[in-house]
């Protein structure tokens, strides 16, 4: 479907150019026929969908994940019709943030939302979405952050002339042409934005209580209900493009929280070999089919650290398009590692889809870490922290060099030798 | 009521002793606590789940190793705060659970007995489809008004009798109750305390249950001293981890203790205050203030300063001051016309 969608936008954009030209009478080329006369009525149809843009690489229609840095890592954004799977961190602190960014971006862009959860009421989730930051204020945030960093060491660094003119390394993978917004997680989204937005909530305990013992299908009843719900919304609201002429097209953003957790009635987290282990994969398969034939994008958070059978994780990864794993340092030995002291966790881009392409958009850096600041969740390249202390003993530096070897090739160049490096 | 009728404490105490354990249909169950305690490895996990804002958190004080006494201590604490306490007892008889509490606490305590008749065999006419599950759901309805504490003794038993997902769903429903009245009355809160024998379960159910819990207390101990590792998940914040040493008094009140000095720790402390290696040196490693200023003002050859730039931009000055002294050698090729004349071409 996504291909059809992009073709649509392609023709639409050229059409809109023609329409604009015709109204301004700039050129002598005038298009005769019904189009010129119907320009006013067709105007809304010609405008591309808000909050989307075609990919520069393969022409796919993209939506933002709500986190410009993540968009950049995933090749510009999340393609419409695909699934983004977030592997939850151990204590499930950071993955809900990505989930909420995705939904908040939908509200700001005017997309329709479908929020499914077995744990929290979707209305509550929407209430707790972060507030969007206007671009100026985001800059201010960043500047403040940089300033506060600069204030501390007041020593001017002496740089050799050879290296003086090297471009400054961007900490985060953010390009100039972003189309998502930044969000302030310390504030909540304005109430009027939620009220004007169109959203559908699926709260499992409410849906399941009426007919609990329906076990006729091979699918777990919770999944069955959710699929029916999603399908119903897609068909009823016209996200499948069945009536393209009638109203303006819009994107449906689907968010499914904690999929696969026992609260969904799935026991892949509880036992290694269970009868219903195919339930989740079947669900994902059908869901992907639904997404491919509609103007929708889906984010799923899944507690993969709880799933006992590793084969299930591999299948789930194959069945989703984009897979991003979050690994927080809390409770792990990395928390005290000096290498990671500036960050709160690592972010792993496990899979990026190949859409209309044989290759995929690979980012140049594989070692990425995330940090949760007071207001922003940021993704940065993982750098070795400069070794400023005089008292670091040689052995601990050796340790540091050893631990850097665990990293991928991005930082590996600096840590190739066994001896430590001074900065 | 399909459960055994609610008992006032006096009735409960007057009852005959409970039937022997072979009354229990599932023989595999009933772990021996004594053994686990002897081994001294993480015997139990008290699982606490509270909803909304956290009610007065009982201070994790004195306990022994085996987790039931900690559970009883928490139950006592809740009862002393004036809460209604519902206990779903599966592993011990009512008399055993009530033992050690004084009457004011026993009055607040409602014991739902699953131990005596877990599958309701003594009342065959009723023939409930799901014994433990129904009991759990019934608890949900019973705690309608006011803050209440639900103690599950134990989750291990329930895990053995119920599928894990269903237990998780029920527990979640229990702790969030019907959200409508809870939102209007912030004071109305339900706390769920659960006892879990960690060693009886695989990592799957443990992970699933702990992901639901807000506070997780894992008991262990060394040298006769019990300790609790408390993992507290604050909503949308980093979880906190701490270890608390405690003991439980005979009347089930908690007493905090200081961390016992372990023998392994002092030696490591003694070794670490190391001597500064830079003190006795034959050369100087430290800079005085004057020396440091001199060092900072020095322009290093690799630095690109404005003076250097100026010098490079003024070619006339450079030509005037520098000369190349060159004395031609005998073999030097001075013929500019043909650079290849030595090649005989």
XYZ file of C-alpha atoms in Angstrom:
768
model
C 0.000 0.000 0.000
C 2.742 2.336 0.927
C 3.883 2.425 -2.670
C 0.443 3.475 -3.791
C 0.408 6.115 -1.103
C 3.660 7.597 -2.247
C 2.602 7.623 -5.848
C -0.414 9.540 -4.708
C 1.637 12.140 -2.962
C 3.950 12.457 -5.915
C 1.203 13.271 -8.310
C -0.445 15.381 -5.723
C 2.542 17.609 -5.236
C 2.989 18.235 -8.942
C -0.702 18.850 -9.192
C -0.584 21.386 -6.448
C 2.206 23.202 -8.254
C 0.084 23.424 -11.323
C -2.831 24.607 -9.273
C -0.747 27.275 -7.607
C 0.580 28.443 -10.942
C -2.832 28.618 -12.426
C -4.228 30.735 -9.658
C -1.339 33.174 -9.730
C -1.321 33.454 -13.511
C 2.446 33.557 -13.522
C 2.949 31.420 -16.582
C 1.203 31.464 -19.880
C 0.698 27.711 -19.715
C -2.847 27.277 -18.629
C -4.447 23.955 -18.172
C -7.831 23.779 -19.684
C -10.613 21.547 -18.636
C -12.231 20.622 -15.383
C -9.124 20.883 -13.242
C -8.734 24.626 -13.542
C -12.321 25.235 -12.755
C -12.410 22.752 -9.918
C -9.259 24.037 -8.315
C -11.047 25.423 -5.314
C -12.955 22.306 -4.461
C -9.987 20.070 -5.158
C -7.627 22.149 -3.131
C -7.907 20.106 0.031
C -7.322 16.935 -1.937
C -4.194 18.243 -3.516
C -2.571 19.222 -0.277
C -0.439 16.412 1.048
C -1.179 14.966 4.442
C 0.053 17.040 7.338
C 2.938 15.635 9.301
C 4.208 13.434 6.498
C 6.819 13.718 3.834
C 8.230 11.403 1.210
C 11.503 9.723 1.886
C 14.431 11.128 -0.062
C 15.758 7.647 -0.494
C 12.909 5.511 -1.723
C 9.930 7.798 -1.987
C 8.051 6.112 0.814
C 5.677 8.295 2.746
C 7.200 8.918 6.163
C 5.834 10.072 9.462
C 7.917 11.298 12.346
C 8.390 9.196 15.440
C 8.224 12.331 17.546
C 11.936 12.196 18.237
C 13.926 13.841 15.440
C 17.089 12.014 16.388
C 15.347 8.669 16.077
C 13.838 9.719 12.751
C 17.293 10.388 11.478
C 18.518 7.001 12.622
C 15.646 5.212 10.947
C 16.299 6.842 7.607
C 14.208 9.989 7.867
C 11.231 8.654 9.720
C 8.856 5.790 10.033
C 7.346 4.671 6.750
C 3.567 4.632 6.619
C 2.298 1.085 6.723
C 5.105 -0.280 8.847
C 5.530 -1.386 12.430
C 8.065 0.096 14.823
C 8.844 -2.311 17.617
C 10.423 -0.935 20.778
C 12.101 -3.488 22.988
C 11.423 -2.292 26.484
C 14.153 -1.620 28.959
C 14.248 -3.685 32.101
C 12.247 -1.441 34.380
C 10.154 0.026 31.596
C 11.089 3.636 32.258
C 12.332 4.849 28.918
C 10.248 2.911 26.422
C 6.984 4.608 27.469
C 8.673 7.894 26.582
C 9.204 6.818 22.988
C 5.640 5.549 22.941
C 4.325 8.889 24.152
C 6.489 10.878 21.761
C 4.973 8.949 18.896
C 1.438 9.640 20.068
C 2.122 13.291 20.884
C 3.576 13.799 17.436
C 0.349 12.392 16.052
C -1.740 14.828 18.033
C 0.402 17.790 17.008
C 0.276 16.760 13.345
C -3.457 16.232 13.501
C -3.335 12.494 12.890
C -5.901 10.107 14.253
C -4.740 7.944 17.144
C -5.496 4.436 18.277
C -4.109 3.646 21.692
C -4.242 0.081 22.975
C -3.109 -0.976 26.403
C -3.755 -3.684 28.916
C -2.222 -1.784 31.788
C -3.304 1.826 31.708
C -6.460 3.429 30.511
C -5.774 5.022 27.096
C -7.421 8.227 28.266
C -4.863 8.408 31.067
C -2.036 7.780 28.639
C -3.205 10.648 26.477
C -3.433 12.953 29.459
C 0.196 12.259 30.281
C 1.602 13.017 26.853
C 4.457 15.540 26.770
C 3.912 19.113 25.699
C 5.304 20.174 22.328
C 8.142 22.679 22.331
C 8.154 25.508 19.871
C 11.348 25.529 17.865
C 12.785 28.623 19.517
C 12.300 27.249 22.942
C 13.957 24.007 21.917
C 16.992 25.971 20.819
C 16.974 27.731 24.131
C 16.854 24.390 25.915
C 19.814 23.181 23.979
C 21.739 26.371 24.481
C 21.080 26.337 28.169
C 22.275 22.835 28.267
C 25.442 23.645 26.383
C 26.032 26.721 28.515
C 25.692 24.816 31.716
C 28.204 22.377 30.377
C 30.631 25.082 29.347
C 30.479 26.918 32.601
C 31.993 24.126 34.570
C 35.418 23.778 32.998
C 36.631 27.321 32.500
C 39.881 26.240 30.957
C 40.414 27.107 27.347
C 41.452 24.125 25.402
C 44.515 24.490 23.223
C 43.939 22.921 19.875
C 46.657 22.283 17.336
C 46.146 24.242 14.125
C 45.817 21.092 12.105
C 42.691 20.137 14.000
C 41.355 23.587 14.720
C 39.263 23.844 11.618
C 37.727 20.391 11.761
C 33.955 20.531 11.873
C 32.505 20.196 15.306
C 31.117 16.763 15.972
C 27.362 16.713 16.290
C 26.439 14.907 19.448
C 23.063 13.810 18.292
C 22.248 12.408 14.883
C 19.993 15.249 13.845
C 19.887 16.528 10.337
C 18.844 19.987 9.296
C 15.748 18.754 7.499
C 13.751 17.381 10.360
C 10.000 17.441 10.356
C 9.160 16.146 13.807
C 8.777 18.237 16.888
C 10.524 18.350 20.192
C 8.636 17.708 23.385
C 9.027 18.775 26.948
C 8.449 15.764 29.142
C 8.210 17.852 32.268
C 4.979 19.404 31.035
C 1.772 17.834 29.860
C 0.180 18.393 26.534
C -2.408 21.209 26.483
C -5.892 19.955 27.101
C -7.352 21.654 24.048
C -4.996 19.739 21.777
C -6.285 16.449 23.149
C -9.854 17.585 22.829
C -9.462 18.542 19.202
C -7.683 15.352 18.325
C -9.438 12.246 17.151
C -8.499 9.178 19.123
C -9.740 5.707 19.847
C -8.864 3.847 22.985
C -8.622 0.124 23.476
C -8.372 -0.877 27.110
C -8.182 -4.618 27.398
C -9.868 -5.182 30.800
C -12.884 -3.235 29.581
C -13.142 -5.078 26.323
C -12.531 -8.511 27.666
C -14.793 -8.497 30.677
C -17.968 -9.027 28.690
C -17.011 -12.266 26.980
C -14.135 -13.752 28.847
C -14.321 -17.401 28.008
C -14.336 -17.193 24.242
C -11.482 -19.519 23.453
C -12.660 -20.735 20.097
C -9.933 -19.089 18.071
C -6.294 -20.022 18.065
C -5.500 -16.443 18.905
C -5.467 -15.197 22.485
C -8.817 -13.452 23.016
C -7.133 -10.153 23.838
C -5.283 -10.124 20.536
C -8.398 -11.145 18.664
C -10.374 -8.290 20.137
C -7.636 -5.802 19.380
C -7.342 -6.905 15.774
C -11.072 -6.625 15.292
C -10.988 -3.193 16.874
C -8.175 -1.958 14.654
C -9.774 -3.392 11.534
C -13.053 -1.816 12.418
C -11.479 1.612 12.882
C -9.512 1.347 9.666
C -12.545 0.443 7.605
C -14.972 2.722 9.305
C -12.807 5.816 9.268
C -11.625 5.212 5.738
C -7.930 4.784 6.422
C -7.833 1.984 3.891
C -8.412 4.400 1.060
C -11.669 2.796 0.042
C -13.313 6.150 -0.534
C -10.431 8.316 -1.671
C -12.511 11.064 -3.181
C -14.763 11.807 -0.265
C -12.668 13.352 2.460
C -9.169 14.407 3.170
C -6.809 11.595 3.829
C -5.281 11.274 7.222
C -2.833 9.023 8.963
C -3.841 6.641 11.714
C -1.191 6.221 14.362
C -1.558 3.009 16.301
C 0.179 2.551 19.619
C 0.148 -0.766 21.437
C 1.657 -0.871 24.874
C 3.364 -3.836 26.547
C 2.335 -6.268 23.847
C 3.132 -9.820 24.839
C 3.072 -9.106 28.547
C 0.958 -11.409 30.713
C -1.607 -8.668 31.065
C -2.553 -9.298 27.454
C -3.274 -12.873 28.434
C -0.227 -14.160 26.650
C 1.988 -16.617 28.465
C 5.133 -16.326 26.357
C 6.594 -14.400 29.255
C 5.780 -17.135 31.733
C 6.817 -20.372 30.123
C 9.350 -21.295 27.535
C 7.306 -23.774 25.580
C 3.672 -22.918 25.561
C 0.814 -23.795 23.293
C -0.026 -20.210 22.535
C 3.453 -19.161 21.493
C 2.205 -18.609 17.970
C -0.459 -16.266 19.150
C 1.803 -13.243 19.211
C 3.396 -13.963 15.852
C 0.017 -14.514 14.267
C -1.174 -11.254 15.718
C 1.788 -9.394 14.285
C 1.330 -11.000 10.912
C -2.300 -9.987 10.665
C -1.543 -6.546 12.019
C 1.113 -6.025 9.404
C -1.351 -6.999 6.731
C -3.818 -4.456 8.038
C -1.166 -1.746 8.135
C 0.112 -2.433 4.644
C -3.315 -1.828 3.192
C -4.036 1.368 5.034
C -2.623 4.771 5.815
C -1.377 3.909 9.251
C 1.800 3.518 11.210
C 2.163 1.490 14.355
C 4.400 1.586 17.395
C 4.567 -1.424 19.697
C 6.449 -1.681 22.941
C 7.216 -5.204 24.003
C 8.908 -6.539 27.125
C 11.326 -8.753 25.236
C 13.488 -9.189 28.305
C 10.638 -11.149 29.838
C 10.082 -13.443 26.892
C 11.546 -16.783 27.820
C 11.918 -18.353 24.427
C 14.548 -16.607 22.335
C 13.087 -18.046 19.146
C 9.935 -16.045 19.734
C 11.980 -12.849 19.883
C 13.634 -13.658 16.580
C 10.265 -14.317 14.961
C 8.806 -11.154 16.362
C 11.764 -9.179 15.041
C 11.284 -10.629 11.597
C 7.611 -9.829 11.632
C 8.094 -6.184 12.501
C 9.705 -3.697 10.188
C 11.797 -1.485 12.400
C 13.127 -2.754 15.687
C 14.736 -0.507 18.266
C 16.012 -1.873 21.546
C 16.486 0.126 24.702
C 18.954 -1.024 27.314
C 19.029 0.990 30.484
C 21.981 0.873 32.808
C 19.923 0.738 35.966
C 20.715 -2.302 37.993
C 23.360 -3.526 35.576
C 27.088 -3.362 35.999
C 27.286 -0.742 33.287
C 25.780 1.735 35.698
C 29.122 2.148 37.443
C 31.274 1.845 34.353
C 33.113 5.145 33.816
C 32.605 4.745 30.106
C 28.872 5.173 30.430
C 28.708 7.727 33.184
C 27.207 10.417 30.987
C 24.364 8.302 29.708
C 21.349 6.464 30.983
C 21.306 3.635 28.544
C 22.130 2.314 25.131
C 19.869 2.338 22.141
C 20.233 -0.463 19.640
C 18.875 -0.167 16.139
C 18.262 -3.841 15.550
C 16.444 -3.745 12.258
C 15.640 -1.224 9.580
C 13.278 -2.252 6.804
C 14.284 -2.502 3.185
C 11.450 -0.716 1.453
C 11.442 -0.652 -2.344
C 15.153 -1.147 -2.038
C 17.770 -3.806 -1.796
C 19.730 -1.924 0.795
C 18.555 0.034 3.747
C 19.471 3.321 5.207
C 22.304 2.502 7.488
C 23.422 5.104 9.921
C 27.123 5.770 10.139
C 27.249 5.276 13.874
C 26.224 2.117 15.586
C 27.101 3.037 19.145
C 24.280 5.161 20.371
C 23.369 6.084 23.873
C 20.406 7.900 25.294
C 20.119 10.335 28.101
C 17.071 11.572 29.914
C 17.476 15.218 30.778
C 15.074 17.248 32.791
C 12.935 18.056 29.800
C 14.254 16.128 26.853
C 15.074 12.601 25.926
C 18.152 12.736 23.740
C 19.981 10.192 21.655
C 23.669 10.769 21.217
C 26.671 9.084 19.800
C 28.484 7.206 22.452
C 31.798 8.915 23.063
C 34.495 8.070 25.465
C 34.473 10.690 28.145
C 37.670 12.762 28.238
C 40.018 11.624 30.929
C 40.562 14.782 32.924
C 41.489 13.385 36.266
C 45.093 13.166 37.369
C 44.522 10.391 39.810
C 43.247 7.760 37.446
C 45.576 4.888 37.853
C 46.978 3.130 34.893
C 45.085 -0.038 35.570
C 41.723 1.616 35.468
C 42.591 3.215 32.175
C 43.438 -0.184 30.905
C 40.027 -1.297 32.016
C 38.486 1.558 30.149
C 40.344 0.657 27.008
C 39.262 -2.917 27.441
C 35.653 -1.961 27.830
C 35.734 0.225 24.776
C 36.681 -2.807 22.788
C 33.278 -4.157 23.550
C 31.855 -1.359 21.492
C 31.409 -1.619 17.811
C 33.734 -0.238 15.182
C 32.475 3.315 15.622
C 34.513 3.912 18.709
C 36.743 0.979 18.116
C 39.302 2.983 16.211
C 40.272 4.856 19.283
C 40.348 1.776 21.392
C 42.127 -0.544 19.065
C 45.384 -0.726 20.916
C 45.823 -2.143 24.298
C 47.532 0.945 25.634
C 45.362 3.765 26.841
C 44.897 6.964 24.978
C 45.001 10.453 26.333
C 42.750 13.069 24.956
C -20.589 -16.648 49.609
C -18.743 -19.537 48.218
C -15.793 -19.085 50.510
C -15.823 -20.258 54.038
C -17.834 -17.728 55.975
C -16.104 -14.761 57.392
C -15.037 -15.413 60.910
C -14.745 -13.118 63.790
C -11.426 -13.638 65.459
C -12.876 -15.302 68.506
C -14.681 -17.824 66.385
C -11.608 -18.474 64.410
C -9.557 -19.169 67.434
C -12.199 -21.415 68.897
C -12.242 -23.620 65.859
C -10.670 -27.042 65.866
C -7.195 -27.287 64.440
C -7.033 -27.434 60.676
C -7.089 -30.731 58.864
C -3.757 -32.262 58.012
C -2.037 -31.146 54.899
C -2.861 -34.212 52.870
C -6.265 -32.719 52.624
C -4.608 -30.494 50.098
C -5.340 -31.943 46.669
C -2.100 -30.981 45.103
C 0.644 -32.780 46.928
C 3.468 -31.029 45.193
C 2.689 -27.794 46.858
C 3.538 -26.549 50.375
C 7.189 -25.804 50.300
C 9.170 -26.407 53.414
C 10.286 -23.081 54.636
C 12.734 -24.453 57.118
C 14.917 -25.867 54.464
C 15.046 -22.715 52.481
C 15.895 -20.667 55.508
C 18.679 -23.016 56.400
C 20.240 -22.545 53.038
C 20.098 -18.854 53.581
C 19.580 -17.963 49.974
C 16.885 -15.523 49.040
C 14.023 -17.561 50.315
C 11.045 -15.392 49.656
C 9.999 -12.376 47.840
C 7.391 -10.173 49.326
C 5.610 -8.575 46.522
C 3.835 -5.410 47.083
C 1.692 -3.577 44.699
C 0.022 -0.366 45.444
C -1.888 1.864 43.192
C -2.045 5.547 42.600
C 0.029 7.555 44.960
C 1.750 5.393 47.441
C 0.049 5.106 50.736
C 2.099 5.341 53.862
C 4.853 3.017 53.088
C 5.542 0.833 56.063
C 9.115 1.143 57.082
C 10.895 -2.012 56.146
C 12.209 -2.854 59.483
C 12.585 -5.974 61.458
C 11.945 -9.331 59.905
C 13.276 -12.806 59.990
C 14.230 -14.618 56.884
C 11.205 -16.423 55.949
C 8.898 -13.941 54.392
C 5.660 -14.693 56.144
C 6.730 -12.893 59.285
C 7.544 -9.835 57.242
C 4.161 -10.133 55.624
C 2.556 -10.377 59.031
C 4.513 -7.393 60.210
C 3.261 -5.393 57.259
C -0.258 -6.586 57.875
C 0.052 -5.433 61.456
C 1.324 -2.077 60.356
C -1.602 -1.626 58.005
C -4.079 -2.710 60.650
C -2.616 -0.268 63.129
C -3.167 2.475 60.598
C -6.835 1.654 60.723
C -7.124 -0.125 57.416
C -9.236 -3.105 56.710
C -6.936 -6.021 56.012
C -8.037 -8.901 53.842
C -5.903 -11.973 53.925
C -6.237 -14.690 51.328
C -4.695 -17.592 53.145
C -3.663 -20.596 51.138
C -0.652 -21.981 52.922
C -1.385 -21.683 56.601
C -4.481 -22.076 58.647
C -6.317 -19.114 59.992
C -5.258 -19.865 63.557
C -1.650 -19.937 62.554
C -1.869 -16.666 60.734
C -3.691 -14.897 63.522
C -1.321 -16.139 66.133
C 0.797 -13.412 67.623
C -1.544 -10.552 66.798
C -3.473 -8.935 69.579
C -7.205 -8.637 69.431
C -7.386 -5.112 68.054
C -5.455 -6.228 65.006
C -7.366 -9.447 64.681
C -10.564 -7.446 64.617
C -9.438 -5.590 61.543
C -8.292 -8.717 59.845
C -10.597 -10.613 57.535
C -9.311 -14.041 56.720
C -10.452 -15.662 53.502
C -9.675 -19.295 53.985
C -8.469 -21.199 50.965
C -6.318 -23.460 53.083
C -9.020 -25.564 54.642
C -10.976 -26.267 51.527
C -9.147 -25.036 48.436
C -11.382 -26.583 45.793
C -14.593 -26.433 47.823
C -14.929 -30.184 48.124
C -16.731 -29.964 51.407
C -19.572 -28.144 49.685
C -20.064 -30.246 46.585
C -23.423 -28.716 45.864
C -21.888 -25.412 44.977
C -19.175 -26.765 42.706
C -17.560 -23.504 41.844
C -15.768 -23.532 38.531
C -12.687 -21.654 39.598
C -11.928 -21.852 43.299
C -8.872 -19.653 43.815
C -9.654 -17.371 40.900
C -13.146 -16.706 42.143
C -11.777 -16.050 45.594
C -9.362 -13.497 44.200
C -12.036 -11.771 42.212
C -14.322 -11.774 45.190
C -11.648 -9.925 47.139
C -11.858 -7.252 44.523
C -15.496 -6.610 45.268
C -15.191 -6.894 48.982
C -12.834 -4.002 49.497
C -15.311 -1.449 48.362
C -14.871 1.389 50.808
C -11.932 3.001 52.448
C -8.277 2.181 52.131
C -7.614 -1.480 52.413
C -4.766 -3.900 52.309
C -4.976 -7.235 50.623
C -2.418 -9.791 51.668
C -1.968 -12.835 49.495
C -0.415 -15.755 51.293
C 0.951 -16.847 48.983
C 1.371 -16.004 45.344
C 3.310 -19.219 44.886
C 0.265 -21.270 45.733
C -1.854 -19.204 43.398
C 0.722 -19.581 40.647
C 0.542 -23.318 41.008
C -3.206 -23.332 40.714
C -3.788 -20.636 38.137
C -2.220 -19.868 34.777
C 0.303 -17.098 35.092
C -1.355 -14.628 32.673
C -4.684 -14.950 34.409
C -3.096 -14.387 37.787
C -1.301 -11.316 36.476
C -4.472 -9.919 34.979
C -6.410 -10.511 38.162
C -3.733 -8.940 40.301
C -3.625 -5.935 38.055
C -7.376 -5.596 38.199
C -7.223 -5.973 41.953
C -4.750 -3.196 42.420
C -6.388 -0.770 40.083
C -9.942 -1.700 41.079
C -12.709 0.044 39.296
C -10.966 3.201 38.291
C -14.038 5.399 38.519
C -14.448 5.576 42.297
C -10.707 5.553 42.798
C -10.225 8.690 40.796
C -12.795 10.640 42.681
C -11.581 9.622 46.105
C -7.841 9.867 46.316
C -7.834 8.494 49.817
C -9.285 5.215 48.727
C -6.423 2.964 47.980
C -5.867 -0.696 47.826
C -2.551 -2.175 48.640
C -1.771 -5.677 47.598
C 0.879 -7.574 49.476
C 1.933 -10.881 48.083
C 4.281 -13.504 49.325
C 6.233 -15.396 46.713
C 8.620 -18.251 47.261
C 11.206 -17.386 44.738
C 12.845 -20.747 44.403
C 9.681 -22.509 43.404
C 9.300 -20.673 40.141
C 11.196 -20.177 36.967
C 12.439 -16.827 35.749
C 9.356 -16.339 33.596
C 6.660 -15.998 36.239
C 9.057 -14.137 38.508
C 9.798 -11.581 35.824
C 6.161 -11.231 34.908
C 5.098 -10.671 38.495
C 7.915 -8.315 39.302
C 7.137 -6.207 36.273
C 3.695 -5.698 37.775
C 4.924 -4.880 41.236
C 5.713 -1.440 42.435
C 7.894 -2.516 45.289
C 9.842 -5.705 45.397
C 11.457 -6.901 48.586
C 13.842 -9.804 48.343
C 14.934 -11.347 51.580
C 18.300 -12.775 52.285
C 20.725 -12.686 55.113
C 24.135 -13.406 56.428
C 25.272 -14.601 59.802
C 21.851 -14.771 61.338
C 20.991 -11.280 60.272
C 18.168 -10.810 57.834
C 18.298 -8.219 55.144
C 15.833 -6.997 52.597
C 16.760 -5.774 49.161
C 14.112 -3.284 48.266
C 13.470 -2.311 44.710
C 11.020 0.504 44.497
C 9.740 1.500 41.088
C 8.554 5.025 41.143
C 6.245 5.890 38.317
C 8.203 7.426 35.439
C 11.373 7.694 37.433
C 14.453 5.684 38.059
C 13.819 2.838 40.450
C 15.644 2.906 43.717
C 17.531 -0.007 45.128
C 18.468 -0.268 48.736
C 19.338 -2.861 51.294
C 17.878 -2.768 54.747
C 18.892 -4.853 57.707
C 16.199 -5.615 60.152
C 14.774 -8.041 62.619
C 11.242 -8.967 63.587
C 10.179 -8.946 67.162
C 7.907 -11.693 68.520
C 4.886 -9.411 68.353
C 5.494 -8.864 64.652
C 6.816 -5.381 64.772
C 9.764 -4.423 62.715
C 13.047 -3.194 64.019
C 15.607 -1.538 61.800
C 19.185 -2.469 62.303
C 22.456 -1.109 61.189
C 24.372 -3.059 58.666
C 26.523 -5.662 60.371
C 30.181 -5.295 59.755
C 31.178 -8.031 57.431
C 34.571 -9.551 57.770
C 35.267 -9.229 54.113
C 34.825 -5.492 54.109
C 37.429 -4.165 56.542
C 40.437 -5.598 54.719
C 39.422 -3.955 51.477
C 39.001 -0.690 53.320
C 42.431 -1.010 54.839
C 44.070 -1.488 51.524
C 42.450 1.369 49.722
C 43.833 4.376 51.649
C 46.883 4.195 49.470
C 49.960 6.323 49.638
C 50.159 9.144 47.195
C 52.795 7.964 44.710
C 53.834 11.519 43.881
C 55.052 12.424 47.335
C 58.553 10.986 47.339
C 59.956 11.757 43.959
C 63.324 12.952 42.839
C 61.789 15.252 40.300
C 59.089 17.862 40.413
C 55.604 16.973 39.251
C 53.770 19.959 40.598
C 53.736 23.456 39.241
C 53.816 26.550 41.322
C 51.482 29.375 40.449
C 54.170 31.299 38.649
C 55.255 28.280 36.702
C 51.713 27.560 35.715
C 51.212 31.103 34.426
C 54.346 30.844 32.394
C 53.213 27.558 30.992
C 49.795 28.911 30.064
C 51.152 31.989 28.359
C 53.477 30.008 26.161
C 52.403 29.665 22.566
C 53.076 26.200 21.408
C 54.406 25.692 17.872
C 51.347 23.796 16.734
C 48.974 26.504 17.826
C 47.548 28.902 15.347
C 47.496 32.327 16.884
C 46.692 35.709 15.457
C 50.367 36.760 15.583
C 51.330 33.790 13.508
C 48.584 34.579 11.074
C 49.745 38.170 10.781
C 53.280 37.017 10.181
C 52.194 34.721 7.419
C 50.024 37.348 5.766
C 52.887 39.868 5.489
C 55.167 38.463 2.825
C 57.329 41.554 2.514
C 58.523 41.306 6.044
C 59.391 37.660 5.584
C 61.446 38.371 2.439
C 63.320 41.155 4.050
C 64.375 39.206 7.027
C 65.169 35.823 5.601
C 67.802 34.851 3.110
C 68.768 31.662 1.481
C 72.450 31.100 1.379
C 73.339 28.766 -1.396
C 76.672 27.677 -2.661
C 76.515 25.717 -5.891
C 78.021 22.344 -5.764
C 80.182 20.903 -8.510
C 77.552 18.395 -9.515
C 74.630 20.737 -9.383
C 72.663 20.994 -12.552
C 72.234 24.672 -13.199
C 70.869 24.438 -16.675
C 67.204 25.413 -16.321
C 66.450 24.757 -19.985
C 66.904 21.043 -20.059
C 66.231 19.342 -16.799
C 66.958 15.947 -18.326
C 70.326 16.599 -19.841
C 71.995 14.010 -17.695
C 69.859 11.253 -19.180
C 71.552 11.270 -22.599
C 68.383 11.390 -24.572
